[in-house]
Short mmCIF file of C-alpha atoms in Angstrom, two decimals:
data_model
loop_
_atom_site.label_atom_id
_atom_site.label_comp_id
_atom_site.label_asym_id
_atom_site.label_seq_id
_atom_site.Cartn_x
_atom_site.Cartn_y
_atom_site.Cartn_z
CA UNK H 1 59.26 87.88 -93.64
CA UNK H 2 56.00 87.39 -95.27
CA UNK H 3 52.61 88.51 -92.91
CA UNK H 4 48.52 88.84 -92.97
CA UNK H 5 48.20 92.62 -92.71
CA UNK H 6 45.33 94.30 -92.59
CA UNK H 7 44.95 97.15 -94.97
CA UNK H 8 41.26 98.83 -94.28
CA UNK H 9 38.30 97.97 -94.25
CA UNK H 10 37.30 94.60 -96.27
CA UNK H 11 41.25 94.25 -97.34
CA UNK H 12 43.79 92.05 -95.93
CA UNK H 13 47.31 90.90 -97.87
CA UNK H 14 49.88 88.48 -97.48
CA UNK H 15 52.81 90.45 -97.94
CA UNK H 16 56.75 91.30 -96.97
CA UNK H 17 57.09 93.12 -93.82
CA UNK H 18 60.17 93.97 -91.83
CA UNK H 19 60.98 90.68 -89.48
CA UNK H 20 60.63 91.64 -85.34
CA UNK H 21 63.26 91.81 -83.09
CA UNK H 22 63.65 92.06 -80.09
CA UNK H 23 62.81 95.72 -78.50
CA UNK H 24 62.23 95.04 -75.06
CA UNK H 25 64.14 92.33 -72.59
CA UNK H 26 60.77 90.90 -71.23
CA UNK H 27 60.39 90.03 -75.12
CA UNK H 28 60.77 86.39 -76.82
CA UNK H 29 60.53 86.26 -80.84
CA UNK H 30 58.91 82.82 -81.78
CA UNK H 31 59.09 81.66 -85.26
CA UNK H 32 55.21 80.20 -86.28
CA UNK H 33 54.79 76.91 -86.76
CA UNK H 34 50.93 76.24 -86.59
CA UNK H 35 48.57 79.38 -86.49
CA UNK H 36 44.42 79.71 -86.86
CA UNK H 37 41.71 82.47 -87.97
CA UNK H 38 39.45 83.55 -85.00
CA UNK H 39 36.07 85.44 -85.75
CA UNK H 40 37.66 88.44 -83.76
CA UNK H 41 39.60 88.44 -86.85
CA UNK H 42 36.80 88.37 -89.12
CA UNK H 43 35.43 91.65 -87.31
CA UNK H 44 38.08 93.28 -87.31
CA UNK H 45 38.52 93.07 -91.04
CA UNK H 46 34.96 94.63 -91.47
CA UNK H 47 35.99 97.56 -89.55
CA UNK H 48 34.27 96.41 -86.55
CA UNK H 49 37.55 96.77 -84.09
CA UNK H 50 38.71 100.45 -84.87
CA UNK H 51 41.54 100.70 -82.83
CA UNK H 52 42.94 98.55 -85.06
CA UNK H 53 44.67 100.22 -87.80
CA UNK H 54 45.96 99.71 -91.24
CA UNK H 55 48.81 98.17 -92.03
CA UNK H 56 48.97 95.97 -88.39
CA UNK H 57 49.62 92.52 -88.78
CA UNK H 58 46.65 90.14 -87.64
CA UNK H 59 46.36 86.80 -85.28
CA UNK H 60 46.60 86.45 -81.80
CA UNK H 61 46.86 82.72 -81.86
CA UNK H 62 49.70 80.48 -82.31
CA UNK H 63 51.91 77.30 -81.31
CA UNK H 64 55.67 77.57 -82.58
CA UNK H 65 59.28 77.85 -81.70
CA UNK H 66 61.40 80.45 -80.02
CA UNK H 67 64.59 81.60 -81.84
CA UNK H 68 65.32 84.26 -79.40
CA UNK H 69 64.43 86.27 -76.40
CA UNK H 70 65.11 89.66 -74.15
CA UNK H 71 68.02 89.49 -71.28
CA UNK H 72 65.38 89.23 -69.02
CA UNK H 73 63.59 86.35 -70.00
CA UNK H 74 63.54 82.95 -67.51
CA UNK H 75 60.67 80.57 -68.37
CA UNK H 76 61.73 79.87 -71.85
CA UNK H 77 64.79 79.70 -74.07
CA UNK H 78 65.47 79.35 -77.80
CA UNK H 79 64.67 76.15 -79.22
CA UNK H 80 61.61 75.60 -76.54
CA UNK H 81 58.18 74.77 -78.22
CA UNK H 82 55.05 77.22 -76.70
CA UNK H 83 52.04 78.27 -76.86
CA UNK H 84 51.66 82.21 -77.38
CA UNK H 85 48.45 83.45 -75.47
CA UNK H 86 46.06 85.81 -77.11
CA UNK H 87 46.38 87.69 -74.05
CA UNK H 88 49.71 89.29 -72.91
CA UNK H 89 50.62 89.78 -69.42
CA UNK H 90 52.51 92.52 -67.64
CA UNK H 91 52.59 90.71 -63.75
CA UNK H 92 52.69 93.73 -62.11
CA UNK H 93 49.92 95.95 -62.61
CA UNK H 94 46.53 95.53 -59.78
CA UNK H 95 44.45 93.53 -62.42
CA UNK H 96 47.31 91.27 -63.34
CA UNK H 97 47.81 90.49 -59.45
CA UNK H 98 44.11 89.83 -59.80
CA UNK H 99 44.56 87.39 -62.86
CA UNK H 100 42.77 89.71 -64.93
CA UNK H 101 44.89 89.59 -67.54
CA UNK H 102 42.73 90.82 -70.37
CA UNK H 103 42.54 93.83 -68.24
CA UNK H 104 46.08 94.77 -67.98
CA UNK H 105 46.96 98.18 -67.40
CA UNK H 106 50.94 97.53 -67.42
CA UNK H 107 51.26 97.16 -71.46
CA UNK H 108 49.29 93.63 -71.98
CA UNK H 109 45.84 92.58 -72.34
CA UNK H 110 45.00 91.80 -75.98
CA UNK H 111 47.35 93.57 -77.93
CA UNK H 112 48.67 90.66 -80.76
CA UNK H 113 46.78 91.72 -83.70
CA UNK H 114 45.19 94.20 -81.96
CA UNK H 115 47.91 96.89 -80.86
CA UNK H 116 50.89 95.53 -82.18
CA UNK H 117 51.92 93.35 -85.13
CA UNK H 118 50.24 89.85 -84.16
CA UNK H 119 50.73 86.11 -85.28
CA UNK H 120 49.63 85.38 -88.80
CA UNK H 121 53.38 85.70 -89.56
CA UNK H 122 56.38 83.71 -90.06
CA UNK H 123 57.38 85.24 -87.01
CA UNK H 124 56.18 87.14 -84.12
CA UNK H 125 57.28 89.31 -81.41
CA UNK H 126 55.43 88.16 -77.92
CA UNK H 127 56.09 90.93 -74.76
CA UNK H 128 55.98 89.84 -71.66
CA UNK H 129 56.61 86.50 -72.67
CA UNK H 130 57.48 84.73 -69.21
CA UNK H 131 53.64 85.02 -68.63
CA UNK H 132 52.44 84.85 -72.11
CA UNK H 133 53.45 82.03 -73.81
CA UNK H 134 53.38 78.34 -72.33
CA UNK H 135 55.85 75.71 -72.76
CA UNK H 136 54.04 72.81 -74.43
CA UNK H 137 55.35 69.02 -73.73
CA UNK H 138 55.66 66.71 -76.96
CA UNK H 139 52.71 65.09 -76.35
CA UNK H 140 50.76 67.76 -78.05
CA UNK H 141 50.24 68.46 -81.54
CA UNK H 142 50.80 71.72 -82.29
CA UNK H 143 47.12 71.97 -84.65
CA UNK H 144 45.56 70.80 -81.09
CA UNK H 145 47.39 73.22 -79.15
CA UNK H 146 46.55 76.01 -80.64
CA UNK H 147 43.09 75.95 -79.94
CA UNK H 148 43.62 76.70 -76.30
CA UNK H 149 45.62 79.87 -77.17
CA UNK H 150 42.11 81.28 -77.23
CA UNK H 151 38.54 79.86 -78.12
CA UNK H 152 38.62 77.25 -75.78
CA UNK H 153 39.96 79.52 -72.38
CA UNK H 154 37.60 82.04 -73.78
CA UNK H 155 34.45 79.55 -73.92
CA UNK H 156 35.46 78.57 -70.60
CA UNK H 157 35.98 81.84 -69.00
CA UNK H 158 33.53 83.97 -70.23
CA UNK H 159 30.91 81.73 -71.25
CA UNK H 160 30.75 78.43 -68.34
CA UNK H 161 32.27 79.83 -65.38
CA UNK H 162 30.95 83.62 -65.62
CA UNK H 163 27.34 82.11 -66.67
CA UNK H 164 27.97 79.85 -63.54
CA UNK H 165 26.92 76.31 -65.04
CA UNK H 166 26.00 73.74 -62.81
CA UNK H 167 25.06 70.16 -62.89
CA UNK H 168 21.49 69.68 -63.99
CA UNK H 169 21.37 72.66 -65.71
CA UNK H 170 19.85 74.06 -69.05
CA UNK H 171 22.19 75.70 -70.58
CA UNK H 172 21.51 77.53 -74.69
CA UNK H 173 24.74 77.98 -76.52
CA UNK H 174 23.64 80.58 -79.29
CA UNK H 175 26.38 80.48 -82.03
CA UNK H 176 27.63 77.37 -82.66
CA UNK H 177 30.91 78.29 -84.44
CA UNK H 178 34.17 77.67 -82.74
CA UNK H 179 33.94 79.07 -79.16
CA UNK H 180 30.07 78.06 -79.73
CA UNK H 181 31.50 74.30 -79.95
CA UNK H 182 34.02 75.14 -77.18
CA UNK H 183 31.79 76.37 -74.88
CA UNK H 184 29.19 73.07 -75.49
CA UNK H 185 32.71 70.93 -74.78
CA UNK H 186 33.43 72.83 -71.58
CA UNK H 187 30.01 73.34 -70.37
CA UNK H 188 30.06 69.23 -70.58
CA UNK H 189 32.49 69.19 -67.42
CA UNK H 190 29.77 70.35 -65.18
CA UNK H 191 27.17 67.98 -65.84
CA UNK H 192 24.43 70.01 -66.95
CA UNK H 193 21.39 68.28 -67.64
CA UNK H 194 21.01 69.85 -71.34
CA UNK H 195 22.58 71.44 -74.02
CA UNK H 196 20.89 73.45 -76.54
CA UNK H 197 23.12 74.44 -79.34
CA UNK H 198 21.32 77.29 -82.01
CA UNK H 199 22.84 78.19 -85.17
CA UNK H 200 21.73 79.49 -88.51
CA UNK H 201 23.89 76.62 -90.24
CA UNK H 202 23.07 72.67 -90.35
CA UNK H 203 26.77 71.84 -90.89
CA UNK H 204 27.42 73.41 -87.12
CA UNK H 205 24.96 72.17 -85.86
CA UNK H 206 25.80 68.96 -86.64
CA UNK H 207 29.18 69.44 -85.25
CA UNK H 208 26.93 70.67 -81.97
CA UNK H 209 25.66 67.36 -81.46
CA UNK H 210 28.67 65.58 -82.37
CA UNK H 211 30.42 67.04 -79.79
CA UNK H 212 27.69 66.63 -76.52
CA UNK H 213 24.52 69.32 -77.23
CA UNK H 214 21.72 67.23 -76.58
CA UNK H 215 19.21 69.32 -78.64
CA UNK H 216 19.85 71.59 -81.93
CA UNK H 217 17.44 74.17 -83.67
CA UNK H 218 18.10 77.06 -86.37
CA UNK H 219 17.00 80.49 -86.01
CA UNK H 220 13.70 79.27 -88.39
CA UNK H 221 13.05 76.03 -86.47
CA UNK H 222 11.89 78.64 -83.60
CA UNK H 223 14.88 77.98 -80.81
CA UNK H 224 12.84 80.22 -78.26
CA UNK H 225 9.61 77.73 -78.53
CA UNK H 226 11.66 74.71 -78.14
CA UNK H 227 14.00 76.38 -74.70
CA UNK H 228 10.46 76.93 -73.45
CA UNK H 229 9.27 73.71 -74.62
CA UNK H 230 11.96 71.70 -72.92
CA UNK H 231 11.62 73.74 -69.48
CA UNK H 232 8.02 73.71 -69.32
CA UNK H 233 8.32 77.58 -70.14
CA UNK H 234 10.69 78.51 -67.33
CA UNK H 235 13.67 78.97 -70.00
CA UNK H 236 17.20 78.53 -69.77
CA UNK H 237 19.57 78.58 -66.51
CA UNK H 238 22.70 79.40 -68.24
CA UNK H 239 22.42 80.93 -71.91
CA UNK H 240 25.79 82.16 -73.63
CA UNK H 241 26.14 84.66 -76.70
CA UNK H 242 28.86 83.64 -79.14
CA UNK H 243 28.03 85.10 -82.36
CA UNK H 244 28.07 88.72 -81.75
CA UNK H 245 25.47 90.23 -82.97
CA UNK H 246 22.47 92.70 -82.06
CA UNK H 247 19.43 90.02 -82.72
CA UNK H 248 21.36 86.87 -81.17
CA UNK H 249 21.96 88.97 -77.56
CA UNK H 250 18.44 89.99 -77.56
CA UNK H 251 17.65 86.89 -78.55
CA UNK H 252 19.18 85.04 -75.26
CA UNK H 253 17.64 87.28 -72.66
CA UNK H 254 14.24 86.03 -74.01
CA UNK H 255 15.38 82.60 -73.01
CA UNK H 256 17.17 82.94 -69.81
CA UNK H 257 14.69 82.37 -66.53
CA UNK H 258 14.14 84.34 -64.01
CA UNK H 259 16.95 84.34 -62.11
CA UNK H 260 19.86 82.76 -64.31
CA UNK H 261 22.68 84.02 -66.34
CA UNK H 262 23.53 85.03 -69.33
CA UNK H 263 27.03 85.13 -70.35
CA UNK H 264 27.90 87.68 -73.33
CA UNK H 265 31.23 85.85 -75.69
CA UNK H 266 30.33 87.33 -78.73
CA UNK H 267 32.27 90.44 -79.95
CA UNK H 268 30.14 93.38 -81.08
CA UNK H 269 30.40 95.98 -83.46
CA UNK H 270 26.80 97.41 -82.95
CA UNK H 271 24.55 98.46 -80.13
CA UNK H 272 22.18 95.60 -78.88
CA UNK H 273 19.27 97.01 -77.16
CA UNK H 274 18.96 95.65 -73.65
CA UNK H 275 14.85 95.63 -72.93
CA UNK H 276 15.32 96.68 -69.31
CA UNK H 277 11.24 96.67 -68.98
CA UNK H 278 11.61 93.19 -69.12
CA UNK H 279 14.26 92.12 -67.54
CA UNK H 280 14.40 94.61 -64.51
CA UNK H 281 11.80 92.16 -62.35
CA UNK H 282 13.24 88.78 -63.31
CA UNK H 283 16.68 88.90 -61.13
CA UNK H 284 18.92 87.96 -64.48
CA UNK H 285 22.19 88.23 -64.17
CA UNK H 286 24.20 89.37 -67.22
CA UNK H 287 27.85 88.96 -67.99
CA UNK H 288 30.48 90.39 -70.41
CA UNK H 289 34.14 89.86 -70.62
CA UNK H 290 36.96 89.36 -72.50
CA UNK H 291 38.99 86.22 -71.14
CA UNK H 292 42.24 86.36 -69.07
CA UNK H 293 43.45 82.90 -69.72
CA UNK H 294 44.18 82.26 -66.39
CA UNK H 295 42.88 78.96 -66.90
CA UNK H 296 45.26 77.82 -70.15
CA UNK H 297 47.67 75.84 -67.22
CA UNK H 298 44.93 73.64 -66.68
CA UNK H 299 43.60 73.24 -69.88
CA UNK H 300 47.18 72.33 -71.60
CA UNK H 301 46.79 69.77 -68.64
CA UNK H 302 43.06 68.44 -69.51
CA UNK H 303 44.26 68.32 -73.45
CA UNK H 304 47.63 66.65 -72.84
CA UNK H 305 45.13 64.28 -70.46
CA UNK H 306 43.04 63.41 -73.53
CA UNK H 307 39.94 65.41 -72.33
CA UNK H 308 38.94 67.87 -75.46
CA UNK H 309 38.04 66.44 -78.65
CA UNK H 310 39.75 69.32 -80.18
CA UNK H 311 40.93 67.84 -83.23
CA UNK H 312 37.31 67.52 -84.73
CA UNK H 313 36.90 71.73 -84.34
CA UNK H 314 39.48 71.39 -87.28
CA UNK H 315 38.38 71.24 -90.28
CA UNK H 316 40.85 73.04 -92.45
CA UNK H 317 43.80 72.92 -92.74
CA UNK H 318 46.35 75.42 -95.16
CA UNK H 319 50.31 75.85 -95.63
CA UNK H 320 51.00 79.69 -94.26
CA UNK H 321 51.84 80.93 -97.36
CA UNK H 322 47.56 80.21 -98.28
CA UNK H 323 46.77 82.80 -95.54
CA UNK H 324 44.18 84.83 -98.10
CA UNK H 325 42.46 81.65 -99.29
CA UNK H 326 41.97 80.33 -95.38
CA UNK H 327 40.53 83.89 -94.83
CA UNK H 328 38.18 83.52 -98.08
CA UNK H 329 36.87 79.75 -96.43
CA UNK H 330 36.51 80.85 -92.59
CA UNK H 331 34.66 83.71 -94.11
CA UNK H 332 32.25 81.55 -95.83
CA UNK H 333 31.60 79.33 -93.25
CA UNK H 334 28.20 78.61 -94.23
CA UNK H 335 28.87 77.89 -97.61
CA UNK H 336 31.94 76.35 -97.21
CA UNK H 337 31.36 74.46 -93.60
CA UNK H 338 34.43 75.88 -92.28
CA UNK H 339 34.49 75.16 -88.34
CA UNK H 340 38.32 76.62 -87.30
CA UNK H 341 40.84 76.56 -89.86
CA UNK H 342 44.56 76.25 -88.90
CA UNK H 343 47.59 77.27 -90.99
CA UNK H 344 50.85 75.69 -90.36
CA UNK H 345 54.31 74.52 -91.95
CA UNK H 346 56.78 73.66 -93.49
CA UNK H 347 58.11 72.26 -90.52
CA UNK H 348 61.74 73.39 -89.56
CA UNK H 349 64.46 70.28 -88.67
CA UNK H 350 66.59 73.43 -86.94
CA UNK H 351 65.63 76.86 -84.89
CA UNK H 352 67.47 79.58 -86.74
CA UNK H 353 67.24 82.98 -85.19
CA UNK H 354 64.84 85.96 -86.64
CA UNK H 355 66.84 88.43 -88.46
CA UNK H 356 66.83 91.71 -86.86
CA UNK H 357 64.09 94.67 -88.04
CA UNK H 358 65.66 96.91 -90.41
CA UNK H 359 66.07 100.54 -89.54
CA UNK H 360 62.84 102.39 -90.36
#
């Protein structure tokens, strides 16, 4: 089958590699129907994830079809259309009983892309699958769907309901790429009083306002004066990092009031200094975390219910076979406005079963 696979630093190529098969009987092999680029991704490739080696296959996102599974297998069956999580669950181990499944100790956690050949494939081996992939109902379209296979339980998770938004609330979304944009859509279910969405580009912005933040700035438009302006220099209750980087973190704990929350998303490749001699007297609480998806149930329910906008996050779309060329626009986003960019097709009329790995 043809794959994304990462080959070092800076280098990724779509190429042949040998098709999965099944090697465990917890295991279902789904053939990939509709797939996206996450910025995880885009970190990875410059060499910010090192436990990620060459020659892995990338993604840890996907909608599509399974064409077979392990003897052990109950939830699903070949032909069924699912959602594969970005996180994998063992069930057994004592975060899993938790629902900490980013945390598993049994085998899961994030491991697609990650620690085992992932799903910017034609096809894709998913462990674990009666916990890791979701049945979707036909009222879903698959391009839709697969935004909840991470950014949008991940904005959820680790950005509203560990920065603990409330109604009336201020809350600063810093990044507003797409779990920046999920967050602002998720953050909207708890009423706060105001969203501020920063970003460097006007494009995203744009999108942040679109889609429910009530007040925009870029980095140069001074988004610490205006927090402080619209709080009558208290700053933020709630203020959540989703770009990843050193100045953006340090950034939010100017913002953040004495006593609120701020809620670490971004992935980092580089220390962020954390200016203890400021925050030490001001009773901030600070979160990091990598999400469990122990809310995707009720999210397939709230998208199937018409609640996310999520077709507008969108906004490019590519045949599988263009995997290098999506990776060249997401990239670029600010040049090229990319928001999430999902590959997909053609479309199968029947399920044919994955041909098994070759020897070696």
């Amino acid at each position: 089958m043809k794959a994304l696979v990462f080959r070092g630093t800076g280098r990724v190529a779509w190429q042949d590699v040998p098709d999965p098969a099944v090697e465990d009987a917890g295991d279902a092999i789904v053939r990939v129907d509709a797939v996206t680029l996450c910025g995880t991704d885009l970190h990875i490739v410059k060499g910010d994830v090192p436990e990620v080696e060459p020659g892995r296959v990338l993604g840890h996102e996907a909608v599509g079809t399974v064409v077979e599974t392990g003897g052990d297998v109950r939830t699903v069956r070949p032909g069924d259309r699912v959602l594969v999580s970005c996180i994998s669950s063992c069930g057994r181990c004592r975060f899993c009983r938790e629902r900490r499944y980013g945390q598993c100790r049994g085998g899961g956690g994030w491991i697609l892309g990650h620690l085992i050949d992932g799903t910017q494939a034609e096809y894709v081996r998913v462990p674990f699958a009666d916990l890791s992939v979701h049945p979707l109902s036909s009222a879903l379209d698959s391009f839709d769907a697969v935004l909840l296979a991470d950014i949008f339980p991940t904005a959820y998770e680790v950005g509203v309901l560990s920065g603990r938004v409330r109604p009336g609330d201020t809350v600063v979304v810093v990044g507003a790429g797409p779990i920046g944009l999920a967050a602002i859509i998720t953050a909207r279910l708890y009423s706060p009083g105001r969203i501020i969405a920063v970003d460097l580009a006007e494009s995203r912005l744009a999108a942040a306002r679109r889609l429910g933040a009530d007040a925009t700035a870029t980095a140069a438009e001074g988004p610490e004066q205006l927090v402080a302006d619209l709080t009558d220099g208290l700053g933020a209750d709630v203020v959540m990092e989703a770009v990843g980087v050193p100045e953006t973190f340090e950034m939010c704990t100017r913002m953040v009031r004495p006593g609120g929350h701020v809620a670490n998303i971004g992935v980092h490749g580089k220390p962020a200094a954390l200016h203890l001699e400021d925050l030490w007297i001001k009773d901030v609480t600070l979160t990091t975390g990598l999400v469990d998806t122990s809310s995707t149930p009720m999210l397939l329910r709230m998208m199937a219910a018409g609640r996310f906008p999520a077709a507008e996050l969108v906004t490019h779309r590519f045949e599988l076979g263009e995997m290098e060329e999506a990776y060249d626009v997401f990239g670029r986003a600010g040049e090229t406005g990319a928001i999430k960019v999902a590959l997909g097709g053609p479309q199968h009329s029947a399920v044919e079963a994955a041909p098994t790995r070759a020897n070696g």
